[in-house]
Coordinates of C-alpha atoms and ligand atoms in Angstrom, one line a residue:
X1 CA 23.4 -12.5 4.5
X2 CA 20.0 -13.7 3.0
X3 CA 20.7 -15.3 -0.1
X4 CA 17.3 -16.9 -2.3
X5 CA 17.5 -18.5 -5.4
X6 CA 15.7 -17.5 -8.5
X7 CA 14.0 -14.6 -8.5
X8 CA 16.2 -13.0 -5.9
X9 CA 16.3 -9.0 -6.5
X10 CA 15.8 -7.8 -3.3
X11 CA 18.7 -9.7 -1.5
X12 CA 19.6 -8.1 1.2
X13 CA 16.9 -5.2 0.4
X14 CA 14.9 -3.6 3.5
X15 CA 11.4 -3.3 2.3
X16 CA 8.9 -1.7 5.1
X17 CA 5.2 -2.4 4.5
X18 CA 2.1 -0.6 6.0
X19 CA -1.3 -2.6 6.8
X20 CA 1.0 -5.7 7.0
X21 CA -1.3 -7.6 9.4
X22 CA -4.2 -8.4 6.3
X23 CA -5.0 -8.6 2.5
X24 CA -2.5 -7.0 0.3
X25 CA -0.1 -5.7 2.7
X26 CA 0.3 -9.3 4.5
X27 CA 0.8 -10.6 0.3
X28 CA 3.4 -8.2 0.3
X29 CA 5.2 -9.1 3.5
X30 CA 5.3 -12.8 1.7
X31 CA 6.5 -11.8 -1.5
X32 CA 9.5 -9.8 -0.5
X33 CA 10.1 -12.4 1.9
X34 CA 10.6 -14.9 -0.2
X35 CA 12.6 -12.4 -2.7
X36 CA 15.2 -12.1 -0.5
X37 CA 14.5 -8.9 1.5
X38 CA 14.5 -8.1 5.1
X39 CA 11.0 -6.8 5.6
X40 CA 9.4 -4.6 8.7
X41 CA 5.9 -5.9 9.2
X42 CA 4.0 -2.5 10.3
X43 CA 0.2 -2.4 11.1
X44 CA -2.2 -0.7 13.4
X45 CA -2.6 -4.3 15.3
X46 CA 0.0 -5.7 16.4
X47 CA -1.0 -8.7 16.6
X48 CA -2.2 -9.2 13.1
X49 CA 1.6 -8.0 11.8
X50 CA 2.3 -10.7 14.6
X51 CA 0.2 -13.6 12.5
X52 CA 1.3 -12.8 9.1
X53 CA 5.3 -12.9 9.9
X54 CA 4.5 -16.3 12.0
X55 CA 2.8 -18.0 9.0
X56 CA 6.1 -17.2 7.1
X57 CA 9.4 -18.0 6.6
X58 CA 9.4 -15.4 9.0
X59 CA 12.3 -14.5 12.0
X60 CA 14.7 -12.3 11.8
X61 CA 14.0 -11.2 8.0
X62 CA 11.0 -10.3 9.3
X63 CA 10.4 -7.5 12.0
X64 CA 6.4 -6.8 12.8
X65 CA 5.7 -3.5 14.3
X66 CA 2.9 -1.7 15.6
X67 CA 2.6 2.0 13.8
X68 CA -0.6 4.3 13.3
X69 CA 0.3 5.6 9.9
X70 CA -2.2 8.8 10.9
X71 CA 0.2 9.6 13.9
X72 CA 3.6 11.5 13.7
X73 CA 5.4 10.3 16.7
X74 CA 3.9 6.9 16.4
X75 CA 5.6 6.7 12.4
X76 CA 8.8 7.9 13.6
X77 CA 9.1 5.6 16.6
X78 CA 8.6 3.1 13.7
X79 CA 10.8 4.0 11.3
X80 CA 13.7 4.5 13.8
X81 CA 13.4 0.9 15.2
X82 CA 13.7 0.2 12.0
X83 CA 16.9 1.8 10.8
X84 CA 18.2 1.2 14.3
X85 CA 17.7 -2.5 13.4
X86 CA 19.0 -3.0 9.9
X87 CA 20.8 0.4 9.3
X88 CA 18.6 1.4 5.8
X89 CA 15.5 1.6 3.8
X90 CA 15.4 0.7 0.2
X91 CA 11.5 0.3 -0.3
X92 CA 8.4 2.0 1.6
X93 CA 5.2 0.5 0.8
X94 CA 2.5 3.0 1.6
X95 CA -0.4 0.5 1.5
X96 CA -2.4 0.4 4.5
X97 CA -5.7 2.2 4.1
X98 CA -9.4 2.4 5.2
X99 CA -12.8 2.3 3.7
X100 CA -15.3 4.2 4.0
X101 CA -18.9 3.9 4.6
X102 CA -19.8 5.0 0.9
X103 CA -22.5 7.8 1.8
X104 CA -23.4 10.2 -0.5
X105 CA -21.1 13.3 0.7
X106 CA -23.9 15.5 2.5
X107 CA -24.6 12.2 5.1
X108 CA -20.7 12.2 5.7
X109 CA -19.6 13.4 9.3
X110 CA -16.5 15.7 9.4
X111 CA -15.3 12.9 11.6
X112 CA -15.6 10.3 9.2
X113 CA -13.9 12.3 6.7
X114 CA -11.0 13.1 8.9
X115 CA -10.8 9.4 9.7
X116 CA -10.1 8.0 6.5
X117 CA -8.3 11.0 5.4
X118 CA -6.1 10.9 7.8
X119 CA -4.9 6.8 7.0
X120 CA -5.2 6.9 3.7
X121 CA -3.5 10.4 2.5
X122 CA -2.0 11.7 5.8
X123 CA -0.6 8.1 6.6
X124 CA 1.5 7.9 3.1
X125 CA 2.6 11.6 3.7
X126 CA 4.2 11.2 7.2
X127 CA 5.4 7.6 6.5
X128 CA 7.2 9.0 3.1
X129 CA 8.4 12.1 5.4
X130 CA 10.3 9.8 7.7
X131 CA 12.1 7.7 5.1
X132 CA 12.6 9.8 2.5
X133 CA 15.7 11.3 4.4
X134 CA 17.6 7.8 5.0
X135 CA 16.9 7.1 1.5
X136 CA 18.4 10.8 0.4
X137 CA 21.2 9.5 2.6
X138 CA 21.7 6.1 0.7
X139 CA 21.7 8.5 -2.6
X140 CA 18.8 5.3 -3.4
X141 CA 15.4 4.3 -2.8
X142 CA 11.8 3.6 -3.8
X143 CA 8.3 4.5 -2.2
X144 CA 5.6 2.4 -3.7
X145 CA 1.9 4.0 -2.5
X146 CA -1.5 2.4 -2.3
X147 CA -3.6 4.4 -4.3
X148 CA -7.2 2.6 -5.9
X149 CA -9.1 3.1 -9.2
X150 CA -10.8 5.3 -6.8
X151 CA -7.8 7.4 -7.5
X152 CA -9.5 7.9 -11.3
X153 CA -13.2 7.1 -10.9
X154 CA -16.2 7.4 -8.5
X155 CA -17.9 4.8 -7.1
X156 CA -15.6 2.9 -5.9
X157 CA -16.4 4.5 -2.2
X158 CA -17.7 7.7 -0.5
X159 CA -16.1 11.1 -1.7
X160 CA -13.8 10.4 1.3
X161 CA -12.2 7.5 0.1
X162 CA -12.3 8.5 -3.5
X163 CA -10.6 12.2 -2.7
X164 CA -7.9 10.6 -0.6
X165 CA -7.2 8.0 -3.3
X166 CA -7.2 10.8 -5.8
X167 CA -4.9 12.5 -3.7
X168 CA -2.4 10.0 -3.3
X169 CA -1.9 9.7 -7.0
X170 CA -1.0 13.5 -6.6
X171 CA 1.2 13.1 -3.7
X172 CA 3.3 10.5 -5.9
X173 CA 3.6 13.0 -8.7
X174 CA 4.8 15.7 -6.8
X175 CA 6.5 13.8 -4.3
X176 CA 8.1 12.2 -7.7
X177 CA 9.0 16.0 -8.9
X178 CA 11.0 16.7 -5.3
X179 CA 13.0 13.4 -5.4
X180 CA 13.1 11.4 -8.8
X181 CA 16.2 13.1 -9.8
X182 CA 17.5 12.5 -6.1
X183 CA 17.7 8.8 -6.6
X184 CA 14.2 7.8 -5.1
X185 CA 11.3 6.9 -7.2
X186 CA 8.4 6.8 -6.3
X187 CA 4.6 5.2 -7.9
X188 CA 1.2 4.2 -7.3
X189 CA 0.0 0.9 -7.4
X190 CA -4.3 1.5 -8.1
X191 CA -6.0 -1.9 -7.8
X192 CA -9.5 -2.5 -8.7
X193 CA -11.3 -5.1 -6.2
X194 CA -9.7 -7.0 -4.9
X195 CA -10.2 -10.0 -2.6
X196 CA -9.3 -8.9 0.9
X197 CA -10.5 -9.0 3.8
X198 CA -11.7 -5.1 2.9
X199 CA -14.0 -5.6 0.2
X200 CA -15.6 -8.3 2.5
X201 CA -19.7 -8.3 2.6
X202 CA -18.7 -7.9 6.1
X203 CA -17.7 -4.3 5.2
X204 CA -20.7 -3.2 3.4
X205 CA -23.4 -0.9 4.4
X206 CA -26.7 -0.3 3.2
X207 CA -25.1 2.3 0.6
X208 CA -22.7 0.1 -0.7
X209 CA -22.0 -1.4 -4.4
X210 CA -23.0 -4.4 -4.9
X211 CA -20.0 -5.9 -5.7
X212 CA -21.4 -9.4 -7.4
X213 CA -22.9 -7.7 -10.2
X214 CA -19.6 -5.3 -10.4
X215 CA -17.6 -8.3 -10.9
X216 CA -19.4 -9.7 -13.4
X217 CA -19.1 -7.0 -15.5
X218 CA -15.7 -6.4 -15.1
X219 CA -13.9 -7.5 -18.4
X220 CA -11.5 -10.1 -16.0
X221 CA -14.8 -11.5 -14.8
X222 CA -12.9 -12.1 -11.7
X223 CA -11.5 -10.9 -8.4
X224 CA -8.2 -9.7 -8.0
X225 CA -5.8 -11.7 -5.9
X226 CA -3.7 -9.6 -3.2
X227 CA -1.2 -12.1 -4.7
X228 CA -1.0 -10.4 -7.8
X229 CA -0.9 -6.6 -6.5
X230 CA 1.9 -7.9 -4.2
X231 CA 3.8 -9.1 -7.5
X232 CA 3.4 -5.8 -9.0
X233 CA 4.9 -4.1 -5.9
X234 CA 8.1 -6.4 -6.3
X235 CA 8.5 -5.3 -9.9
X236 CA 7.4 -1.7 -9.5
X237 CA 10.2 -1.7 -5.9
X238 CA 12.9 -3.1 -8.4
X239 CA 15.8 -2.0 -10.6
X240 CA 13.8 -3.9 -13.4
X241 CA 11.6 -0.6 -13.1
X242 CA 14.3 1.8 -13.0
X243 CA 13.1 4.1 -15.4
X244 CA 9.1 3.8 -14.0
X245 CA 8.7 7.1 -11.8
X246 CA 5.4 9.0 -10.6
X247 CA 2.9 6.3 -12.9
X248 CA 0.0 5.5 -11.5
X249 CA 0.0 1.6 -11.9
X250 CA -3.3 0.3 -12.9
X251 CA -4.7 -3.6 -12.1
X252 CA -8.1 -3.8 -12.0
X253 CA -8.7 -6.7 -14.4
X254 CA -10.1 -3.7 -17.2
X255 CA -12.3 -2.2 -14.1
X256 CA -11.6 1.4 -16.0
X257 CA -12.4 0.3 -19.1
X258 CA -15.8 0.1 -18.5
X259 CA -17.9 3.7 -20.2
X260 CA -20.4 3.3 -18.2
X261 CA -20.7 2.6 -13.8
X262 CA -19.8 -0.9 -13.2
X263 CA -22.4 -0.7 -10.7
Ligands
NAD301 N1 -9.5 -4.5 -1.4 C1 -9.7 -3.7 -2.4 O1 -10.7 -4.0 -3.3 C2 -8.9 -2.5 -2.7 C3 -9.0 -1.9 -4.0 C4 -8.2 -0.8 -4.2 C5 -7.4 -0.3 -3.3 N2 -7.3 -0.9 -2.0 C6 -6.3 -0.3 -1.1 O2 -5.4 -1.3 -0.8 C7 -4.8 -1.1 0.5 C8 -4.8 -2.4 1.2 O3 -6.2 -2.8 1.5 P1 -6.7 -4.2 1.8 O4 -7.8 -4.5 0.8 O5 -5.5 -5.2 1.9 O6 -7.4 -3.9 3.2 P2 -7.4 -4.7 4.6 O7 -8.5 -4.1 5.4 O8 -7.4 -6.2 4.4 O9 -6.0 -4.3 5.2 C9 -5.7 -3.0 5.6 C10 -4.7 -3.1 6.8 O10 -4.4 -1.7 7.1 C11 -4.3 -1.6 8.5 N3 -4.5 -0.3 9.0 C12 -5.6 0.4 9.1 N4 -5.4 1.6 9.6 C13 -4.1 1.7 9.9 C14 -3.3 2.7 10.5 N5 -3.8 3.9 10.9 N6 -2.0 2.5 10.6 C15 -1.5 1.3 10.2 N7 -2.2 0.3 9.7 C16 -3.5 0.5 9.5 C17 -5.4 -2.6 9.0 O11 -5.2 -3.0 10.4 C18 -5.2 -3.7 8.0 O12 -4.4 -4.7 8.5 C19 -5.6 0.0 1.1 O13 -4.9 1.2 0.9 C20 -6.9 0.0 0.3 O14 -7.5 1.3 0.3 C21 -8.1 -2.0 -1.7

């Protein structure tokens, strides 16, 4: 029985997070760790899910596992051990994603857009496919997706990234139409930039933003902090947000604000 004091709403809860090994999703894996909740590490790399449960108050709340969101047998495996391990689902996170290389759209190989489509669009699909039926089940559950101001506004990456951010805000709405009223809700989380090891200069090509000058003229002046996207995903999992279904959760520090390019 896991028991934490204080802020304790997911006692008990099993919360499964994608791209658990680095920025965001590894915040997350903390978070609902130390709300209480038993939480299923997945990433592409092992290894990295590995690191992030071992610098936590990690075994046996935690469970890393390896999963290609893009791959159908390779989600279900996943999702199986999972249920075979702690019998239900009450929270997906949908957050692991990729970036793209930013090229303007007639530079972009059809390979390039099938690789990030395929993480970032087809990855939240398949992954929501698997649990959505354990949840229908439970009669109860909540599917929390990574979407991006990229989901609103160019810019932010090539048209492959924006158009599968986009897309996953429309995923949640319709996924939200097919299920809200069947006990699962379901939202988008759409950070602006935030400090991960994704928007790392590491990262950036000869087409990219440059993200210095974006920052300062975002109105937070700041970088977000995969801290604070992760605190957003334990509200938006939680009763607290009972009635919050198919929104498209902004926290980009006023990113969106802005009339003209940030760039
Ligand atoms: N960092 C930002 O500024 C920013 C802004 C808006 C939205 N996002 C989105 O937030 C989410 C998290 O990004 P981050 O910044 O933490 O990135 P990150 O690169 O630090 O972490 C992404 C993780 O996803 C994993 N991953 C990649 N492909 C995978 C696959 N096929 N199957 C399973 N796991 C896979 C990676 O191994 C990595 O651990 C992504 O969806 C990203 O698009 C990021």
């Amino acid at each position: 029985m896991r028991k934490v004091n204080g802020v304790n709403n997911y006692n008990n809860k099993v919360v499964v997070i994608t791209g658990a090994g680095s920025g965001m999703g590894r915040a997350m894996v903390g978070e609902f760790l130390s709300r209480g909740a038993y939480v299923a590490a997945l990433d592409i790399n092992l290894d990295r899910a590995i690191e992030t449960v071992k610098r936590l108050d990690g075994p046996p709340a935690a469970f890393p596992h390896q999963v290609d969101v893009s791959d159908e047998r390779s989600v279900q495996t996943a999702v199986d051990a999972i249920i075979a391990r702690w019998g239900r689902i009450d929270l997906l996170c949908n957050n692991a994603g990729v970036l793209d290389g930013h090229a303007p759209a007639h530079e972009v190989s059809l390979e390039e857009w099938n690789r990030v489509m395929a993480v970032n669009l087809t990855g939240p699909f398949l992954m929501s496919r698997a649990v959505i039926p354990q949840m229908l089940k439970q009669g109860k559950g909540a599917i929390i997706n990574t979407s991006s101001t990229s989901g609103f506004s160019a810019a932010g990456g090539g048209s492959a990234y924006t158009a599968s951010k986009h897309g996953v805000i429309g995923l949640t709405r319709q996924m939200t139409f097919e299920y809200g009223a069947r006990g699962i809700r379901i939202n988008a989380i759409c950070p602006g930039a935030t400090a991960t090891p994704m928007a790392m200069p590491e990262h950036t090509t000869s087409n990219s933003p440059d993200m210095d000058l974006a920052i300062s003229k975002v109105p937070a002046r700041r970088w977000c902090k995969p801290e604070e996207i992760a605190r957003l995903a334990a509200f938006l999992g939680s009763d607290d947000a009972d009635y919050v279904h198919g929104s498209a959760y902004v926290m980009d520090g006023g990113w969106l604000t802005a009339a003209r390019d940030p760039f």
